[in-house]
Coordinates of C-alpha atoms in Angstrom, one line a residue:
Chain A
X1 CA 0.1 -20.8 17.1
X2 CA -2.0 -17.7 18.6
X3 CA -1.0 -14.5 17.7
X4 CA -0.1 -12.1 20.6
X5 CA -3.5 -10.1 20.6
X6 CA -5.4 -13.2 18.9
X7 CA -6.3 -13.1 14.5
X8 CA -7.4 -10.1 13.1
X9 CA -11.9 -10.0 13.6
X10 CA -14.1 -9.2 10.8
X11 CA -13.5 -5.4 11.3
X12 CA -10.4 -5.0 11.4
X13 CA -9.9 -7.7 8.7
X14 CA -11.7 -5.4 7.0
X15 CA -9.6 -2.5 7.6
X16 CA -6.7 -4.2 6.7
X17 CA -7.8 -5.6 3.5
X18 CA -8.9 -1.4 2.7
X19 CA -5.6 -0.2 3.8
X20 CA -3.6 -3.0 1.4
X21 CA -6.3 -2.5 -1.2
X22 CA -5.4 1.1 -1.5
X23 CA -1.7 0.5 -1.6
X24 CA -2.1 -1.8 -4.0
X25 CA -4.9 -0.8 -6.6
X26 CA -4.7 3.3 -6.1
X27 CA -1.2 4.1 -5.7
X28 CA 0.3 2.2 -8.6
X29 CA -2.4 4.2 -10.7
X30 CA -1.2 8.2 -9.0
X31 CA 2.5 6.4 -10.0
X32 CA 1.7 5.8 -13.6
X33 CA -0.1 9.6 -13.7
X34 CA 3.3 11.2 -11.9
X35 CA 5.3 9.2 -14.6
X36 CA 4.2 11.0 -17.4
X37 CA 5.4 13.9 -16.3
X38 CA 8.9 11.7 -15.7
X39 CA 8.6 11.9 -12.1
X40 CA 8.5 8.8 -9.7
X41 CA 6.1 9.5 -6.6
X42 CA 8.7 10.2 -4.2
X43 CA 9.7 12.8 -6.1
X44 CA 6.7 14.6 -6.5
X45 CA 6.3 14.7 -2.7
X46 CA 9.8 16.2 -2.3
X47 CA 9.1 19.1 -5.0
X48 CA 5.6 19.3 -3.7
X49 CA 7.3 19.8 0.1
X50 CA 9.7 22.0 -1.2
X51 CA 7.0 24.1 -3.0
X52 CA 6.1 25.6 0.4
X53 CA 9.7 26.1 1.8
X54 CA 13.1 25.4 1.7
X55 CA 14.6 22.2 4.2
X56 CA 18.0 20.8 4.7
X57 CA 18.5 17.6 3.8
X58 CA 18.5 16.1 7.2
X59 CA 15.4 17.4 7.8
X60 CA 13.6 15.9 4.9
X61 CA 15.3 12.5 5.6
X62 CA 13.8 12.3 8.7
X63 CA 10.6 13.2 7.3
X64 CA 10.6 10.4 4.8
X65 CA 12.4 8.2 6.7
X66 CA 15.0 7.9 4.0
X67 CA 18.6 7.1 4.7
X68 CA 20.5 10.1 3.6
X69 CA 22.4 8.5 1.3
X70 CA 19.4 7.3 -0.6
X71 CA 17.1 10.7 -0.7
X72 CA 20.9 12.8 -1.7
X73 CA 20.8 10.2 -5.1
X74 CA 17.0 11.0 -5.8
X75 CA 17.9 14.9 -4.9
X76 CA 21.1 15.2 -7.0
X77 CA 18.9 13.4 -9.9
X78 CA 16.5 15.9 -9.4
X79 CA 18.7 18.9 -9.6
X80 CA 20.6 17.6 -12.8
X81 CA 17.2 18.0 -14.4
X82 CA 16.9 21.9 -13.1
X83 CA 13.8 21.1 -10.7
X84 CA 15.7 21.8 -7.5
X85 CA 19.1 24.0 -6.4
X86 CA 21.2 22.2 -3.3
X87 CA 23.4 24.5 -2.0
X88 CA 25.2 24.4 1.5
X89 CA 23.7 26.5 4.1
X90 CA 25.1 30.1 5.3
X91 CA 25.0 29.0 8.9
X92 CA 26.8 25.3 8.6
X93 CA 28.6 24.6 5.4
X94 CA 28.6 20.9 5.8
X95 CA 24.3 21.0 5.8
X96 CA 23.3 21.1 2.2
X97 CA 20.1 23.0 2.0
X98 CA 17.6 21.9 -1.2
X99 CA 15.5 24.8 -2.5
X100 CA 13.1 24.4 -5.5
X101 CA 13.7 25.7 -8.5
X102 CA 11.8 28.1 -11.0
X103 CA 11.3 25.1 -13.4
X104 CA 10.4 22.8 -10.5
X105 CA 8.2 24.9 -9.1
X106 CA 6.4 25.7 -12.5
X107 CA 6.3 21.7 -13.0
X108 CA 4.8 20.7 -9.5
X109 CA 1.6 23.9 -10.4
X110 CA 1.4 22.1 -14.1
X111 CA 1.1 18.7 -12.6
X112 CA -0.7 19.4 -9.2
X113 CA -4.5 20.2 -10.3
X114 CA -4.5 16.6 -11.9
X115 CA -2.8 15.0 -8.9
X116 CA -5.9 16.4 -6.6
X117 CA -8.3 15.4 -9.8
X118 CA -7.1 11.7 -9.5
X119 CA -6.7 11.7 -5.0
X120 CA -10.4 12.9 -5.4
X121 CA -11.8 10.2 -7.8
X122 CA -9.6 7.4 -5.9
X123 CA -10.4 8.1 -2.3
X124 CA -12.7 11.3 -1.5
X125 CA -15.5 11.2 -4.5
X126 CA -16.6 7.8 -2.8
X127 CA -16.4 9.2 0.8
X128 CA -18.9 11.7 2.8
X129 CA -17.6 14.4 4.2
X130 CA -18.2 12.5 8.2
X131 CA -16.3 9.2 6.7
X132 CA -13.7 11.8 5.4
X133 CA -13.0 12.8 8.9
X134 CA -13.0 9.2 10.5
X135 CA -10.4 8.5 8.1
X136 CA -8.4 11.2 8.9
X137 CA -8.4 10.5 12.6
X138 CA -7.6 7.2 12.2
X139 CA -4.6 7.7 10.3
X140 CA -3.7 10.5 12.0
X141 CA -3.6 7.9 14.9
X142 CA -2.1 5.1 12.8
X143 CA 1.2 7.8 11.6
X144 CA 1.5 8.8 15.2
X145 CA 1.8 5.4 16.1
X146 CA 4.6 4.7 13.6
X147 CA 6.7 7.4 15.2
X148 CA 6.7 9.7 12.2
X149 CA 6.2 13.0 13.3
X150 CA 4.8 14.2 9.5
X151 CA 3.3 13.6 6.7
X152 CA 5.3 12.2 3.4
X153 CA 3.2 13.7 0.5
X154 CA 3.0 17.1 1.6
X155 CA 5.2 17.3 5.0
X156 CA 2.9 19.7 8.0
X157 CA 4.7 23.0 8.4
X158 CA 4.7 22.4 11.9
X159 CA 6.6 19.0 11.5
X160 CA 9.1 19.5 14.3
X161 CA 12.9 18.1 12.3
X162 CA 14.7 17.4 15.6
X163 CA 12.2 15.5 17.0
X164 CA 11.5 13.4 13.5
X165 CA 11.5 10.0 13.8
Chain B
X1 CA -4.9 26.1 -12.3
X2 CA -7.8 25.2 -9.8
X3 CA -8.8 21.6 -10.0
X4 CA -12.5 20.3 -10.9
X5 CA -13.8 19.9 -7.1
X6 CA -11.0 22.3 -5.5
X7 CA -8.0 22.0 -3.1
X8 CA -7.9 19.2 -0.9
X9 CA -9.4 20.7 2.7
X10 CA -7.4 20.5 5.7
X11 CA -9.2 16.6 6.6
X12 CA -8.7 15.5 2.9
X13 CA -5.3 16.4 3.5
X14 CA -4.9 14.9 6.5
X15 CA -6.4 11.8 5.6
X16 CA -4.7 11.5 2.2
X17 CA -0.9 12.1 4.3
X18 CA -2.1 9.3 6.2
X19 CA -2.7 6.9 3.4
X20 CA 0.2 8.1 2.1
X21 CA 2.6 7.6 4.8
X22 CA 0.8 4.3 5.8
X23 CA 2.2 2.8 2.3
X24 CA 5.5 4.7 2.3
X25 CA 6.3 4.3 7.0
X26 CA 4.6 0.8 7.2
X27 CA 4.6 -1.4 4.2
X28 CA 8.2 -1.7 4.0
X29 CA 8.2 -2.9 7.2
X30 CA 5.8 -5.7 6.4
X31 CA 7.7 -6.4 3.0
X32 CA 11.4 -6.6 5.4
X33 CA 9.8 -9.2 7.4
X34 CA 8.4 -11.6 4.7
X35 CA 11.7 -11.1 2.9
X36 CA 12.7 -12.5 6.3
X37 CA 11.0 -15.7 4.5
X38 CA 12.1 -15.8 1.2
X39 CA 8.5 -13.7 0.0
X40 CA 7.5 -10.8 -1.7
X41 CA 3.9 -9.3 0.0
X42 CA 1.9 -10.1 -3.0
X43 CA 3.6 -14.0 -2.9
X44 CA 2.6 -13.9 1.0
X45 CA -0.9 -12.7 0.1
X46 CA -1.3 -15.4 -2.6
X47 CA -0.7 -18.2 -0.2
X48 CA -3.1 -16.5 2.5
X49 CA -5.8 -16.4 -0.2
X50 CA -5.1 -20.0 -1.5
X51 CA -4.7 -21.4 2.3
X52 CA -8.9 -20.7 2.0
X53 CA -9.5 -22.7 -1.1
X54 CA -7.9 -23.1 -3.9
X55 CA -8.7 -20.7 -7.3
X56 CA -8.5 -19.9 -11.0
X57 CA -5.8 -17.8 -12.1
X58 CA -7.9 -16.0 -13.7
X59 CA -9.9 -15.4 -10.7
X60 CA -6.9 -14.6 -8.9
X61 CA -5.7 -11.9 -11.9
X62 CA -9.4 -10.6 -11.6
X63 CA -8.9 -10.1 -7.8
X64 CA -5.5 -8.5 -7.4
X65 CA -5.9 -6.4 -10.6
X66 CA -3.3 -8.1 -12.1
X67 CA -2.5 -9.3 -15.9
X68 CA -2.5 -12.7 -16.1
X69 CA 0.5 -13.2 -17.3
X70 CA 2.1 -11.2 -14.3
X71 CA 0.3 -13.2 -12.4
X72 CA 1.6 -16.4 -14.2
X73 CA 5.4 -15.4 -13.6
X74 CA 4.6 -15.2 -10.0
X75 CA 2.5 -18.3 -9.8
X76 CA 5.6 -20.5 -11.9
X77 CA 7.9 -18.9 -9.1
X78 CA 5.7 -20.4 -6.2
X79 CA 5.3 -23.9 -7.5
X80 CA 9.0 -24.0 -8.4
X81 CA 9.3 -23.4 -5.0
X82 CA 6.8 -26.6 -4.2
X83 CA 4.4 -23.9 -2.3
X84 CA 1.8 -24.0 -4.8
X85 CA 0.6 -26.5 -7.5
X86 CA -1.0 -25.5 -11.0
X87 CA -3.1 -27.9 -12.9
X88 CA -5.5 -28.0 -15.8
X89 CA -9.0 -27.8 -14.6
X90 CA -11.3 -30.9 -14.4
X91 CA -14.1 -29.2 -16.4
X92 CA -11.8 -27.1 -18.5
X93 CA -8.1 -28.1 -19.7
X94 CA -7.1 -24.4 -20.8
X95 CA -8.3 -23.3 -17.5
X96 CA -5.4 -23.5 -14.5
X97 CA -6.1 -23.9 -11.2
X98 CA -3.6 -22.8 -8.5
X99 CA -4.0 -24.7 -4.9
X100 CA -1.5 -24.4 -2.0
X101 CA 1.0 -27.0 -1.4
X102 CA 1.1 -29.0 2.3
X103 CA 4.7 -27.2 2.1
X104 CA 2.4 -23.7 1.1
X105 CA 0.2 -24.1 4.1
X106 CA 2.7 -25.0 6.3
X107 CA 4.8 -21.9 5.5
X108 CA 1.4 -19.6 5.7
X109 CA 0.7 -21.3 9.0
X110 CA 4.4 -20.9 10.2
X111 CA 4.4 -16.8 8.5
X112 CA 0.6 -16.1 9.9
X113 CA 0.9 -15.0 13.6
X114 CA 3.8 -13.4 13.4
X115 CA 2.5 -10.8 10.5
X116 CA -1.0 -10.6 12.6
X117 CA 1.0 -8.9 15.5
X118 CA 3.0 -6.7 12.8
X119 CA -0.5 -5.7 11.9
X120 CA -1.5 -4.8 15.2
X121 CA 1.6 -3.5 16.1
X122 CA 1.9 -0.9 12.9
X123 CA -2.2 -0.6 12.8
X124 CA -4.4 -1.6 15.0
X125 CA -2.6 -0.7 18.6
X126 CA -3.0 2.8 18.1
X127 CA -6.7 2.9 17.2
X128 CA -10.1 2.6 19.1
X129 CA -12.6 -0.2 18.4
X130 CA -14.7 2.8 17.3
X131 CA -11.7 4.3 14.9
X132 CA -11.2 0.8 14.1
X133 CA -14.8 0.6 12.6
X134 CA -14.9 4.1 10.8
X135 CA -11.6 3.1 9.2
X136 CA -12.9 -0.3 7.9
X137 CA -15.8 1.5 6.2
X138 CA -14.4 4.2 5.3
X139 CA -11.8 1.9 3.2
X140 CA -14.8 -0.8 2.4
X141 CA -16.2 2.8 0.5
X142 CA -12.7 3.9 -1.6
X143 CA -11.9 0.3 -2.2
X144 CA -15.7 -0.1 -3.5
X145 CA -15.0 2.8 -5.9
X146 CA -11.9 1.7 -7.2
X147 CA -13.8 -1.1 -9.4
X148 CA -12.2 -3.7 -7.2
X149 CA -14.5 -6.3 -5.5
X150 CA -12.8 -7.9 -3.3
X151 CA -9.5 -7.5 -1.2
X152 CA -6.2 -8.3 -2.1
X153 CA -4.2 -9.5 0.9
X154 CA -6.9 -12.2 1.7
X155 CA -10.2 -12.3 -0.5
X156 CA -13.6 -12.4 0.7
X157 CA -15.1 -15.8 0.7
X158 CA -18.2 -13.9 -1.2
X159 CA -16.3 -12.2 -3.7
X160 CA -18.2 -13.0 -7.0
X161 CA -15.4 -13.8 -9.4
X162 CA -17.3 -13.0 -12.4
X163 CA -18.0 -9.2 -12.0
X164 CA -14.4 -8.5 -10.8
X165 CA -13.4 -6.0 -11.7

């Protein structure tokens, strides 16, 4: 049986083997480097997110595209450890509203520089700056496609919540 | 603390969200649908790779940057399942081969189309044949620099097992 669209050609064979490659040979190494600071990757993105401002919970739910339920277990982990303060909002008391703490704040700066030491020898130390940008765009174009309005790492301050997914 | 090369830029940034949210928005998706039969992505991407020919398990450990024995756990799984069958090289009893099962090809035949137009769907739908093209050799490049030498979802008939990695 034909796939709608026909089998993948050389090119985008190609692509897809990258894209699967990376998953599968780069991030489990930025996992092991998050995990000796005791952090799991998701969590670094929520305390590097939450370095820049305050969200409510929804917000960053729809951002990961995390079911509630699951990202309130990671968050209440993380604030029995003193990295973040969840507190409910002034406006709605029923919206929790997560907030990073002095200590997570101080353990995202310690552990950033060698984060952006180990994205630039994985991905951009092998890149020039023009295949950089072709990457970018076509990402950029693949996350728009998936109907996530932002990034997961490090959300975009202009990631509009009520829109998201 | 500034790290050795700097900050990530606003592309880098862009492009590493996308790589990011590519494994976190559309990998699960993949992995939901082979679940749908019975498979774990890496099982799926066994078969695919021994549906070409059939290989070492060293080769194979070489390829997906696994340890062997990882890799053996997996494999037993498989041909308790009759999709794959593991036997002593001709040349060299305490090498094993793996080779795919009729019952193997016939599920990789039966899986195939369907995850080539989850591909397309999640991938290749929202990009150009130009963005296509960047994004292959832009990948071909980080992949490249990651040690690995060939792909992990389906290997490269020319991958030269002995280099890797």
């Amino acid at each position: 049986m034909e796939p709608r669209g026909g089998w993948l050609d050389e090119t985008e064979q190609r692509a897809w083997q990258g894209l699967i490659g990376f998953a599968m040979l780069a991030l489990p190494e930025l996992e092991r480097a998050h995990r000796r600071h005791g952090l799991v990757h998701i969590e670094y993105g929520l305390l590097a997110a939450l370095s820049d401002r305050s969200y409510r919970l929804s917000e960053l739910a729809a951002m990961l595209t995390m079911s509630q339920s699951r990202l309130s277990h990671r968050m209440n982990k993380l604030r029995d450890r003193g990295l973040v303060l969840l507190s409910p909002s002034p406006e709605d008391g029923r919206v929790t509203v997560a907030e990073i703490s002095p200590a997570g704040r101080a353990l995202v700066e310690s552990i950033a520089p060698g984060h952006v030491e180990d994205v630039r020898r994985l991905v951009f130390d092998n890149l020039t700056p023009a295949q950089t940008e072709a990457l970018a765009d076509a990402l950029t174009a693949v996350i728009g496609g998936l109907g996530s309005c932002g990034p997961i790492d490090r959300p975009a301050p202009d990631c509009p919540p009520p829109g998201c997914p």
